[in-house]
Tab-separated table of C-alpha atoms and ligand atoms in Angstrom:
chain	number	residue	atom	x	y	z
Z	50	UNK	CA	-13.878	15.564	-20.310
Z	51	UNK	CA	-15.742	11.915	-20.922
Z	52	UNK	CA	-18.866	11.857	-19.144
Z	53	UNK	CA	-21.599	9.042	-19.122
Z	54	UNK	CA	-23.122	10.771	-22.293
Z	55	UNK	CA	-20.365	9.536	-23.910
Z	56	UNK	CA	-21.600	5.800	-23.542
Z	57	UNK	CA	-24.163	4.064	-24.877
Z	58	UNK	CA	-24.790	1.184	-21.967
Z	59	UNK	CA	-26.778	-1.227	-23.988
Z	60	UNK	CA	-26.038	-4.987	-22.704
Z	61	UNK	CA	-23.197	-3.331	-20.697
Z	62	UNK	CA	-22.482	-3.098	-17.076
Z	63	UNK	CA	-21.701	-0.053	-15.629
Z	64	UNK	CA	-19.822	0.086	-12.023
Z	65	UNK	CA	-20.672	3.441	-10.742
Z	66	UNK	CA	-19.138	4.559	-7.727
Z	67	UNK	CA	-21.963	6.789	-5.858
Z	68	UNK	CA	-22.049	8.711	-2.536
Z	69	UNK	CA	-24.773	6.779	-0.287
Z	70	UNK	CA	-23.647	7.854	2.628
Z	71	UNK	CA	-26.520	9.041	4.010
Z	72	UNK	CA	-27.643	9.689	7.686
Z	73	UNK	CA	-29.884	7.004	9.304
Z	74	UNK	CA	-32.045	7.248	12.557
Z	75	UNK	CA	-32.041	4.912	15.374
Z	76	UNK	CA	-34.502	2.669	13.291
Z	77	UNK	CA	-32.002	2.360	10.202
Z	78	UNK	CA	-34.678	4.828	8.299
Z	79	UNK	CA	-32.529	7.212	5.711
Z	80	UNK	CA	-33.211	10.874	6.984
Z	81	UNK	CA	-31.883	12.728	4.439
Z	82	UNK	CA	-32.144	11.434	0.774
Z	83	UNK	CA	-30.722	13.960	-1.236
Z	84	UNK	CA	-27.394	12.024	-2.259
Z	85	UNK	CA	-29.748	8.951	-3.459
Z	86	UNK	CA	-31.711	11.339	-5.391
Z	87	UNK	CA	-28.624	13.087	-6.550
Z	88	UNK	CA	-27.413	9.609	-8.264
Z	89	UNK	CA	-30.480	9.138	-10.092
Z	90	UNK	CA	-30.030	10.750	-13.267
Z	91	UNK	CA	-26.801	8.380	-13.903
Z	92	UNK	CA	-27.919	5.255	-12.866
Z	93	UNK	CA	-31.268	5.964	-15.015
Z	94	UNK	CA	-29.323	6.679	-18.146
Z	95	UNK	CA	-27.512	3.556	-17.634
Z	96	UNK	CA	-30.664	1.605	-17.464
Z	97	UNK	CA	-32.521	3.596	-20.146
Z	98	UNK	CA	-29.757	2.929	-22.408
Z	99	UNK	CA	-30.186	-1.022	-22.027
Z	100	UNK	CA	-27.496	-1.753	-19.510
Z	101	UNK	CA	-27.587	-2.406	-15.552
Z	102	UNK	CA	-25.725	-0.961	-12.838
Z	103	UNK	CA	-23.428	-2.329	-9.913
Z	104	UNK	CA	-23.490	0.625	-7.083
Z	105	UNK	CA	-20.651	0.602	-4.624
Z	106	UNK	CA	-20.544	3.003	-1.786
Z	107	UNK	CA	-19.247	3.381	1.757
Z	108	UNK	CA	-21.456	4.568	4.708
Z	109	UNK	CA	-20.164	5.917	7.921
Z	110	UNK	CA	-16.850	4.949	9.196
Z	111	UNK	CA	-16.702	0.988	10.390
Z	112	UNK	CA	-12.638	1.557	9.876
Z	113	UNK	CA	-12.425	-1.863	8.067
Z	114	UNK	CA	-14.561	-4.198	9.684
Z	115	UNK	CA	-17.964	-5.576	9.081
Z	116	UNK	CA	-20.487	-3.384	11.302
Z	117	UNK	CA	-24.199	-4.450	10.651
Z	118	UNK	CA	-25.067	-0.957	11.850
Z	119	UNK	CA	-23.428	0.419	8.692
Z	120	UNK	CA	-24.453	-2.364	6.286
Z	121	UNK	CA	-25.892	-0.953	3.077
Z	122	UNK	CA	-28.905	-3.581	3.525
Z	123	UNK	CA	-30.643	-0.426	5.304
Z	124	UNK	CA	-31.011	1.845	2.562
Z	125	UNK	CA	-31.835	-0.845	-0.119
Z	126	UNK	CA	-35.161	-0.278	-0.154
Z	127	UNK	CA	-35.214	3.746	-0.178
Z	128	UNK	CA	-32.844	3.173	-3.309
Z	129	UNK	CA	-35.481	0.959	-4.671
Z	130	UNK	CA	-38.181	3.527	-4.224
Z	131	UNK	CA	-36.147	6.535	-5.688
Z	132	UNK	CA	-35.172	4.677	-8.611
Z	133	UNK	CA	-38.385	3.008	-9.384
Z	134	UNK	CA	-36.518	-0.157	-9.767
Z	135	UNK	CA	-36.313	-3.352	-7.457
Z	136	UNK	CA	-32.410	-3.267	-6.232
Z	137	UNK	CA	-30.657	-6.504	-5.617
Z	138	UNK	CA	-28.528	-6.304	-2.530
Z	139	UNK	CA	-25.627	-8.537	-1.848
Z	140	UNK	CA	-24.136	-8.412	1.452
Z	141	UNK	CA	-20.485	-7.911	0.466
Z	142	UNK	CA	-18.522	-5.882	-2.194
Z	143	UNK	CA	-15.910	-8.153	-3.605
Z	144	UNK	CA	-15.894	-12.363	-3.586
Z	145	UNK	CA	-17.938	-15.123	-4.622
Z	146	UNK	CA	-21.348	-13.799	-3.453
Z	147	UNK	CA	-20.958	-10.703	-5.803
Z	148	UNK	CA	-19.402	-12.521	-8.551
Z	149	UNK	CA	-22.270	-14.764	-8.784
Z	150	UNK	CA	-24.801	-11.875	-8.515
Z	151	UNK	CA	-23.184	-9.907	-11.044
Z	152	UNK	CA	-22.710	-13.331	-13.351
Z	153	UNK	CA	-26.685	-13.213	-13.142
Z	154	UNK	CA	-27.485	-9.526	-13.278
Z	155	UNK	CA	-29.600	-8.850	-16.542
Z	156	UNK	CA	-29.990	-5.637	-18.517
Z	157	UNK	CA	-32.472	-3.299	-16.355
Z	158	UNK	CA	-31.175	-4.546	-13.013
Z	159	UNK	CA	-29.487	-2.600	-10.325
Z	160	UNK	CA	-27.031	-4.642	-7.954
Z	161	UNK	CA	-26.338	-2.581	-4.572
Z	162	UNK	CA	-22.997	-3.641	-3.168
Z	163	UNK	CA	-22.568	-3.447	0.975
Z	164	UNK	CA	-20.304	-0.955	2.409
Z	165	UNK	CA	-16.723	-0.622	0.701
Z	166	UNK	CA	-15.471	0.420	4.195
Z	167	UNK	CA	-15.713	-2.931	5.724
Z	168	UNK	CA	-12.538	-3.432	4.116
Z	169	UNK	CA	-9.469	-1.223	5.180
Z	170	UNK	CA	-8.159	-1.698	1.503
Z	171	UNK	CA	-10.615	0.470	0.511
Z	172	UNK	CA	-9.037	3.540	2.179
Z	173	UNK	CA	-5.796	2.536	1.963
Z	174	UNK	CA	-6.069	2.704	-1.689
Z	175	UNK	CA	-5.118	-0.944	-1.962
Z	176	UNK	CA	-4.440	-1.825	-5.656
Z	177	UNK	CA	-5.501	-5.746	-5.555
Z	178	UNK	CA	-8.515	-4.575	-3.772
Z	179	UNK	CA	-9.548	-2.089	-6.706
Z	180	UNK	CA	-8.503	-4.740	-9.059
Z	181	UNK	CA	-11.163	-7.093	-7.871
Z	182	UNK	CA	-13.855	-4.223	-7.576
Z	183	UNK	CA	-12.995	-3.863	-11.260
Z	184	UNK	CA	-14.310	-7.465	-12.235
Z	185	UNK	CA	-17.945	-5.940	-11.548
Z	186	UNK	CA	-18.343	-3.500	-14.524
Z	187	UNK	CA	-17.555	-3.200	-18.371
Z	188	UNK	CA	-17.276	0.829	-17.658
Z	189	UNK	CA	-16.367	2.762	-14.610
Z	190	UNK	CA	-18.450	5.907	-13.437
Z	191	UNK	CA	-17.205	7.876	-10.966
Z	192	UNK	CA	-20.249	9.837	-9.626
Z	193	UNK	CA	-19.440	10.510	-6.115
Z	194	UNK	CA	-17.992	14.431	-5.583
Z	195	UNK	CA	-18.126	13.845	-1.620
Z	196	UNK	CA	-15.258	11.203	-1.623
Z	197	UNK	CA	-13.617	12.737	-5.053
Z	198	UNK	CA	-10.530	14.187	-2.899
Z	199	UNK	CA	-9.491	10.779	-1.584
Z	200	UNK	CA	-7.352	8.329	-3.239
Z	201	UNK	CA	-9.271	5.233	-2.097
Z	202	UNK	CA	-9.826	2.000	-3.804
Z	203	UNK	CA	-13.328	3.031	-5.048
Z	204	UNK	CA	-12.916	6.271	-5.991
Z	205	UNK	CA	-9.225	6.608	-7.470
Z	206	UNK	CA	-7.494	3.332	-7.857
Z	207	UNK	CA	-10.100	1.129	-9.441
Z	208	UNK	CA	-9.952	3.667	-12.719
Z	209	UNK	CA	-6.452	2.181	-13.347
Z	210	UNK	CA	-8.367	-1.153	-14.730
Z	211	UNK	CA	-10.504	0.887	-17.028
Z	212	UNK	CA	-8.147	3.048	-19.206
Z	213	UNK	CA	-10.578	3.444	-21.995
Z	214	UNK	CA	-13.632	2.715	-20.110
Z	215	UNK	CA	-14.063	5.321	-17.511
Z	216	UNK	CA	-16.213	8.591	-17.123
Z	217	UNK	CA	-17.687	10.661	-14.877
Z	218	UNK	CA	-21.600	10.619	-14.063
Z	219	UNK	CA	-24.310	13.444	-14.483
Z	220	UNK	CA	-23.472	14.550	-10.626
Z	221	UNK	CA	-19.919	14.919	-10.667
Z	222	UNK	CA	-19.597	16.620	-14.131
Z	223	UNK	CA	-22.031	19.264	-12.735
Z	224	UNK	CA	-19.629	19.668	-9.741
Z	225	UNK	CA	-16.723	19.887	-12.185
Z	226	UNK	CA	-18.646	22.331	-14.294
Z	227	UNK	CA	-19.935	24.311	-11.539
Z	228	UNK	CA	-16.219	24.758	-9.990
Z	229	UNK	CA	-14.695	26.148	-13.260
Z	230	UNK	CA	-17.424	28.149	-13.731
Z	231	UNK	CA	-16.503	30.308	-10.742
Z	232	UNK	CA	-12.579	29.417	-10.463
Z	233	UNK	CA	-11.681	29.789	-14.609
Z	234	UNK	CA	-14.825	31.040	-16.889
Z	235	UNK	CA	-16.993	32.917	-14.663
Z	236	UNK	CA	-18.542	36.199	-16.037
Z	237	UNK	CA	-16.844	39.590	-13.901
Z	238	UNK	CA	-17.499	40.516	-11.488
Z	239	UNK	CA	-16.526	37.440	-9.767
Z	240	UNK	CA	-17.012	37.803	-6.123
Z	241	UNK	CA	-16.383	35.463	-3.197
Z	242	UNK	CA	-17.811	35.588	-0.009
Z	243	UNK	CA	-16.009	33.715	2.583
Z	244	UNK	CA	-17.482	33.215	6.569
Z	245	UNK	CA	-17.014	30.954	9.200
Z	246	UNK	CA	-14.672	30.770	12.097
Z	247	UNK	CA	-10.977	31.130	11.646
Z	248	UNK	CA	-8.738	32.290	8.971
Z	249	UNK	CA	-6.848	29.525	9.531
Z	250	UNK	CA	-8.920	27.105	7.949
Z	251	UNK	CA	-9.482	29.236	4.582
Z	252	UNK	CA	-5.956	30.822	4.302
Z	253	UNK	CA	-5.092	28.343	1.241
Z	254	UNK	CA	-8.424	29.368	-0.190
Z	255	UNK	CA	-8.320	32.859	0.173
Z	256	UNK	CA	-4.693	32.750	-1.586
Z	257	UNK	CA	-5.776	30.656	-4.060
Z	258	UNK	CA	-9.167	32.888	-4.787
Z	259	UNK	CA	-6.846	36.135	-5.129
Z	260	UNK	CA	-6.374	35.220	-8.855
Z	261	UNK	CA	-9.888	34.499	-9.435
Z	262	UNK	CA	-12.165	37.438	-8.114
Z	263	UNK	CA	-12.730	41.236	-8.437
Z	264	UNK	CA	-14.294	41.404	-4.950
Z	265	UNK	CA	-13.727	39.299	-2.116
Z	266	UNK	CA	-16.116	39.655	1.211
Z	267	UNK	CA	-15.046	38.449	4.401
Z	268	UNK	CA	-17.381	37.680	7.119
Z	269	UNK	CA	-17.945	35.530	10.313
Z	270	UNK	CA	-15.205	34.832	12.672
Z	271	UNK	CA	-12.436	35.171	10.616
Z	272	UNK	CA	-13.113	39.335	10.512
Z	273	UNK	CA	-11.754	39.845	13.847
Z	274	UNK	CA	-8.279	38.621	13.100
Z	275	UNK	CA	-8.108	41.191	10.109
Z	276	UNK	CA	-9.775	43.843	12.090
Z	277	UNK	CA	-7.181	43.312	14.868
Z	278	UNK	CA	-4.406	43.240	12.554
Z	279	UNK	CA	-5.443	46.732	11.308
Z	280	UNK	CA	-5.443	48.221	14.750
Z	281	UNK	CA	-8.964	47.546	15.608
Z	282	UNK	CA	-10.377	46.639	19.080
Z	283	UNK	CA	-11.922	43.672	18.861
Z	284	UNK	CA	-13.079	42.861	22.610
Z	285	UNK	CA	-13.458	39.234	23.302
Z	286	UNK	CA	-14.294	38.337	19.690
Z	287	UNK	CA	-12.897	35.156	17.896
Z	288	UNK	CA	-9.591	36.187	17.021
Z	289	UNK	CA	-6.134	34.249	16.017
Z	290	UNK	CA	-3.303	36.553	17.433
Z	291	UNK	CA	-0.863	34.307	15.700
Z	292	UNK	CA	-2.309	35.103	12.282
Z	293	UNK	CA	-2.171	38.735	12.174
Z	294	UNK	CA	0.800	39.064	10.166
Z	295	UNK	CA	-0.894	36.591	7.833
Z	296	UNK	CA	-4.046	38.733	7.527
Z	297	UNK	CA	-2.224	41.483	6.699
Z	298	UNK	CA	-0.193	39.966	4.218
Z	299	UNK	CA	-3.797	38.716	2.559
Z	300	UNK	CA	-4.509	42.363	2.273
Z	301	UNK	CA	-1.459	43.184	0.944
Z	302	UNK	CA	-1.754	40.695	-1.508
Z	303	UNK	CA	-5.205	41.609	-2.595
Z	304	UNK	CA	-4.244	45.061	-3.135
Z	305	UNK	CA	-1.389	44.187	-5.212
Z	306	UNK	CA	-4.052	42.027	-7.332
Z	307	UNK	CA	-6.982	44.669	-7.567
Z	308	UNK	CA	-9.062	42.669	-5.519
Z	309	UNK	CA	-11.653	44.952	-3.569
Z	310	UNK	CA	-11.784	43.262	-0.180
Z	311	UNK	CA	-14.953	44.156	1.923
Z	312	UNK	CA	-14.907	43.714	5.793
Z	313	UNK	CA	-17.563	44.681	7.612
Z	314	UNK	CA	-17.754	48.080	9.302
Z	315	UNK	CA	-20.512	47.381	12.057
Z	316	UNK	CA	-21.199	43.989	13.988
Z	317	UNK	CA	-24.015	43.041	16.258
Z	318	UNK	CA	-22.087	42.282	19.576
Z	319	UNK	CA	-23.061	39.945	22.562
Z	320	UNK	CA	-22.179	39.919	25.977
Z	321	UNK	CA	-21.838	36.188	26.060
Z	322	UNK	CA	-21.663	33.392	23.105
Z	323	UNK	CA	-25.311	32.858	24.028
Z	324	UNK	CA	-28.618	32.697	22.226
Z	325	UNK	CA	-30.162	35.016	24.740
Z	326	UNK	CA	-27.315	37.419	25.642
Z	327	UNK	CA	-27.608	41.103	25.370
Z	328	UNK	CA	-26.514	42.684	22.282
Z	329	UNK	CA	-25.647	46.193	20.712
Z	330	UNK	CA	-24.515	47.281	17.095
Z	331	UNK	CA	-21.018	48.683	17.271
Z	332	UNK	CA	-18.337	49.564	14.794
Z	333	UNK	CA	-16.316	46.587	13.988
Z	334	UNK	CA	-13.176	48.349	15.359
Z	335	UNK	CA	-14.668	49.393	18.665
Z	336	UNK	CA	-15.943	46.420	20.380
Z	337	UNK	CA	-15.817	46.860	23.958
Z	338	UNK	CA	-14.031	44.124	26.272
Z	339	UNK	CA	-16.573	41.853	27.331
Z	340	UNK	CA	-18.300	42.150	24.135
Z	341	UNK	CA	-17.828	39.548	20.931
Z	342	UNK	CA	-18.925	39.937	17.267
Z	343	UNK	CA	-21.382	37.371	16.343
Z	344	UNK	CA	-22.922	38.906	13.710
Z	345	UNK	CA	-22.731	41.478	10.984
Z	346	UNK	CA	-24.449	44.732	11.274
Z	347	UNK	CA	-27.076	46.679	9.252
Z	348	UNK	CA	-24.725	48.910	7.756
Z	349	UNK	CA	-22.047	46.174	6.687
Z	350	UNK	CA	-24.859	43.993	5.097
Z	351	UNK	CA	-25.930	47.198	2.937
Z	352	UNK	CA	-22.453	47.571	2.027
Z	353	UNK	CA	-22.347	43.431	1.291
Z	354	UNK	CA	-25.661	43.921	-0.779
Z	355	UNK	CA	-24.291	46.543	-3.017
Z	356	UNK	CA	-21.520	44.388	-4.242
Z	357	UNK	CA	-23.541	41.116	-4.329
Z	358	UNK	CA	-26.107	42.973	-6.406
Z	359	UNK	CA	-23.350	43.784	-8.968
Z	360	UNK	CA	-21.832	40.502	-9.087
Z	361	UNK	CA	-22.091	38.114	-11.788
Z	362	UNK	CA	-20.305	35.076	-10.425
Z	363	UNK	CA	-20.763	34.377	-6.872
Z	364	UNK	CA	-18.973	32.141	-4.428
Z	365	UNK	CA	-20.220	31.301	-1.158
Z	366	UNK	CA	-18.201	29.846	1.552
Z	367	UNK	CA	-19.241	29.887	5.192
Z	368	UNK	CA	-21.921	32.109	7.020
Z	369	UNK	CA	-21.105	35.679	8.016
Z	370	UNK	CA	-22.433	34.980	11.599
Z	371	UNK	CA	-23.204	32.152	14.224
Z	372	UNK	CA	-26.217	31.195	12.411
Z	373	UNK	CA	-27.077	28.343	14.878
Z	374	UNK	CA	-28.216	30.757	16.966
Z	375	UNK	CA	-31.581	32.442	16.335
Z	376	UNK	CA	-30.218	35.913	17.391
Z	377	UNK	CA	-26.960	35.985	14.972
Z	378	UNK	CA	-28.686	34.164	11.892
Z	379	UNK	CA	-29.688	37.434	10.647
Z	380	UNK	CA	-26.579	38.542	8.522
Z	381	UNK	CA	-26.250	34.870	7.189
Z	382	UNK	CA	-29.937	34.897	6.074
Z	383	UNK	CA	-29.865	38.570	4.440
Z	384	UNK	CA	-26.289	37.412	2.488
Z	385	UNK	CA	-28.637	34.403	0.993
Z	386	UNK	CA	-31.342	37.022	0.327
Z	387	UNK	CA	-28.791	39.218	-2.007
Z	388	UNK	CA	-27.321	35.976	-3.331
Z	389	UNK	CA	-30.757	34.729	-4.255
Z	390	UNK	CA	-31.823	38.237	-5.737
Z	391	UNK	CA	-28.411	38.394	-7.716
Z	392	UNK	CA	-29.202	34.904	-9.232
Z	393	UNK	CA	-32.688	36.227	-10.420
Z	394	UNK	CA	-30.631	38.951	-11.988
Z	395	UNK	CA	-28.647	35.728	-14.012
Z	396	UNK	CA	-25.661	35.864	-11.853
Z	397	UNK	CA	-24.321	32.460	-11.222
Z	398	UNK	CA	-24.240	31.458	-8.140
Z	399	UNK	CA	-22.148	28.202	-6.141
Z	400	UNK	CA	-22.591	27.500	-2.399
Z	401	UNK	CA	-20.504	24.563	-1.088
Z	402	UNK	CA	-17.492	23.512	1.396
Z	403	UNK	CA	-17.543	22.647	4.802
Z	404	UNK	CA	-20.803	23.713	6.838
Z	405	UNK	CA	-21.939	26.212	4.222
Z	406	UNK	CA	-24.413	24.076	2.830
Z	407	UNK	CA	-26.097	23.143	6.370
Z	408	UNK	CA	-26.284	27.034	6.513
Z	409	UNK	CA	-28.057	27.075	3.378
Z	410	UNK	CA	-30.344	24.281	3.755
Z	411	UNK	CA	-31.243	25.701	7.267
Z	412	UNK	CA	-32.767	28.742	5.621
Z	413	UNK	CA	-34.233	27.212	2.751
Z	414	UNK	CA	-31.994	28.868	-0.049
Z	415	UNK	CA	-31.114	25.742	-1.609
Z	416	UNK	CA	-33.176	26.315	-4.930
Z	417	UNK	CA	-32.599	29.689	-4.656
Z	418	UNK	CA	-29.136	29.498	-5.810
Z	419	UNK	CA	-27.464	28.078	-9.267
Z	420	UNK	CA	-25.439	25.231	-7.534
Z	421	UNK	CA	-25.186	23.630	-3.725
Z	422	UNK	CA	-22.295	21.401	-4.191
Z	423	UNK	CA	-22.578	17.990	-2.517
Z	424	UNK	CA	-19.263	18.043	-1.388
Z	425	UNK	CA	-18.119	19.356	1.753
Z	426	UNK	CA	-14.185	18.689	2.065
Z	427	UNK	CA	-14.029	17.870	-1.894
Z	428	UNK	CA	-15.003	21.353	-2.490
Z	429	UNK	CA	-13.114	22.929	-0.044
Z	430	UNK	CA	-9.995	21.077	-1.552
Z	431	UNK	CA	-11.230	22.270	-5.222
Z	432	UNK	CA	-11.403	25.832	-3.989
Z	433	UNK	CA	-7.724	25.523	-2.591
Z	434	UNK	CA	-6.764	24.881	-6.235
Z	435	UNK	CA	-5.908	21.379	-5.834
Z	436	UNK	CA	-6.496	18.705	-8.042
Z	437	UNK	CA	-8.818	16.048	-6.605
Z	438	UNK	CA	-7.247	12.464	-6.921
Z	439	UNK	CA	-11.033	11.065	-8.025
Z	440	UNK	CA	-11.185	13.510	-10.935
Z	441	UNK	CA	-7.332	13.306	-12.092
Z	442	UNK	CA	-7.935	9.420	-12.155
Z	443	UNK	CA	-10.998	9.776	-14.997
Z	444	UNK	CA	-9.062	12.261	-16.806
Z	445	UNK	CA	-5.596	10.329	-16.992
E	222	LIG	P1	-16.507	27.294	8.891
E	222	LIG	O1	-17.066	25.671	9.041
E	222	LIG	O2	-15.352	27.720	8.824
E	222	LIG	O3	-17.217	27.763	7.421
E	222	LIG	O4	-17.368	28.034	10.235
E	222	LIG	C1	-18.460	27.909	10.465
E	222	LIG	C2	-19.356	28.298	11.812
E	222	LIG	O5	-18.658	29.452	12.148
E	222	LIG	C3	-20.263	28.263	11.944
E	222	LIG	O6	-19.967	27.186	13.294
E	222	LIG	C4	-20.709	29.483	12.969
E	222	LIG	O7	-21.149	29.812	13.944
E	222	LIG	C5	-19.207	30.215	13.174
E	222	LIG	N1	-19.047	31.443	13.347
E	222	LIG	C6	-19.381	32.687	12.253
E	222	LIG	N2	-19.206	33.785	12.687
E	222	LIG	C7	-18.885	33.698	13.930
E	222	LIG	C8	-18.145	34.399	14.979
E	222	LIG	N3	-18.267	35.751	15.054
E	222	LIG	N4	-17.823	33.854	16.219
E	222	LIG	C9	-17.655	32.752	16.353
E	222	LIG	N5	-17.986	31.868	15.393
E	222	LIG	C10	-18.441	32.221	14.083
């Protein structure tokens, strides 16, 4: 796997695909700078070697048209501040203006191009557009994990024009290594904690990880499809009636592969999907009509704790309750604390995919686990066992 450490950038220009798709407020201030900070080590390495960096990214969904609200000009100052170098901004990503700015770029300087998605050729993966982009670098560096699952011009196609000179940036390399650690080289026992709303959105992940894990903890809304499939009463809990056979099939496959599946035994049930609803703790198999399970109960958490604390490798995807409501966040917070404790006991813990990162950040666990993935969709596809086009393009 070629990374940025395999190159010395002295007098070279690096074309770096970063993920600067950051949230902006009404006055175009960046409200979460983590994606810019995440790209900093890669950019600094190029500059410290004596090279220069051309940064390209998308921002929002301008759908192939120039839209000033989504111009990267709004973030140029923030990038300068975080990297510690005054960035040169050009209000296009291809064409004469960029060619001129590129020609004038000196060692130690950074050129920030405007939003790639002002051109529909970006998302359609247009080869001519990718070739135009490829003129703005001697070496192509992909450091955007968040878009690595897209075969876009700047994330995948452009790599064709750098047959010898393409590599991963530090962030993307870290993501790849973290996934490998869980899916291939993780120390046993390996445990996956899968929560979230629906079985249907996690089915491919479950099927893929059954070959990799020793323990599978299932929580959140998915629970009730498994419980009902086994004959339990789930009341008004979220349940996919068309997935009952699938749930049984998963349990059968898990047993065949010697994967221990841990489902909740008790739940906090509510008489409405509301933070202020009446609640009671009931057995997961005996949820009364008119009540719905919205969080893991105390016996369940004890059981989850025991499994998590004996694990050496942990993958966590999805909350075990409706964590957005304070009344039903306790289970997810408890699981976060167990993962924290296991990590302190030297387990490797990876959190990622979909909404998991939001839950982890909301409760301040991001510094307590080994790695929090920066890519929602890209992480989910990796866990499904898919080869991401942006990664394959560098490896190929
Ligand atoms: P996902 O994006 O699939 O990881 O799902 C995350 C969502 O699942 C969150 O918005 C949670 O509120 C929701 N969720 C977790 N547990 C339950 C539950 N018992 N009932 C309904 N929704 C749930």
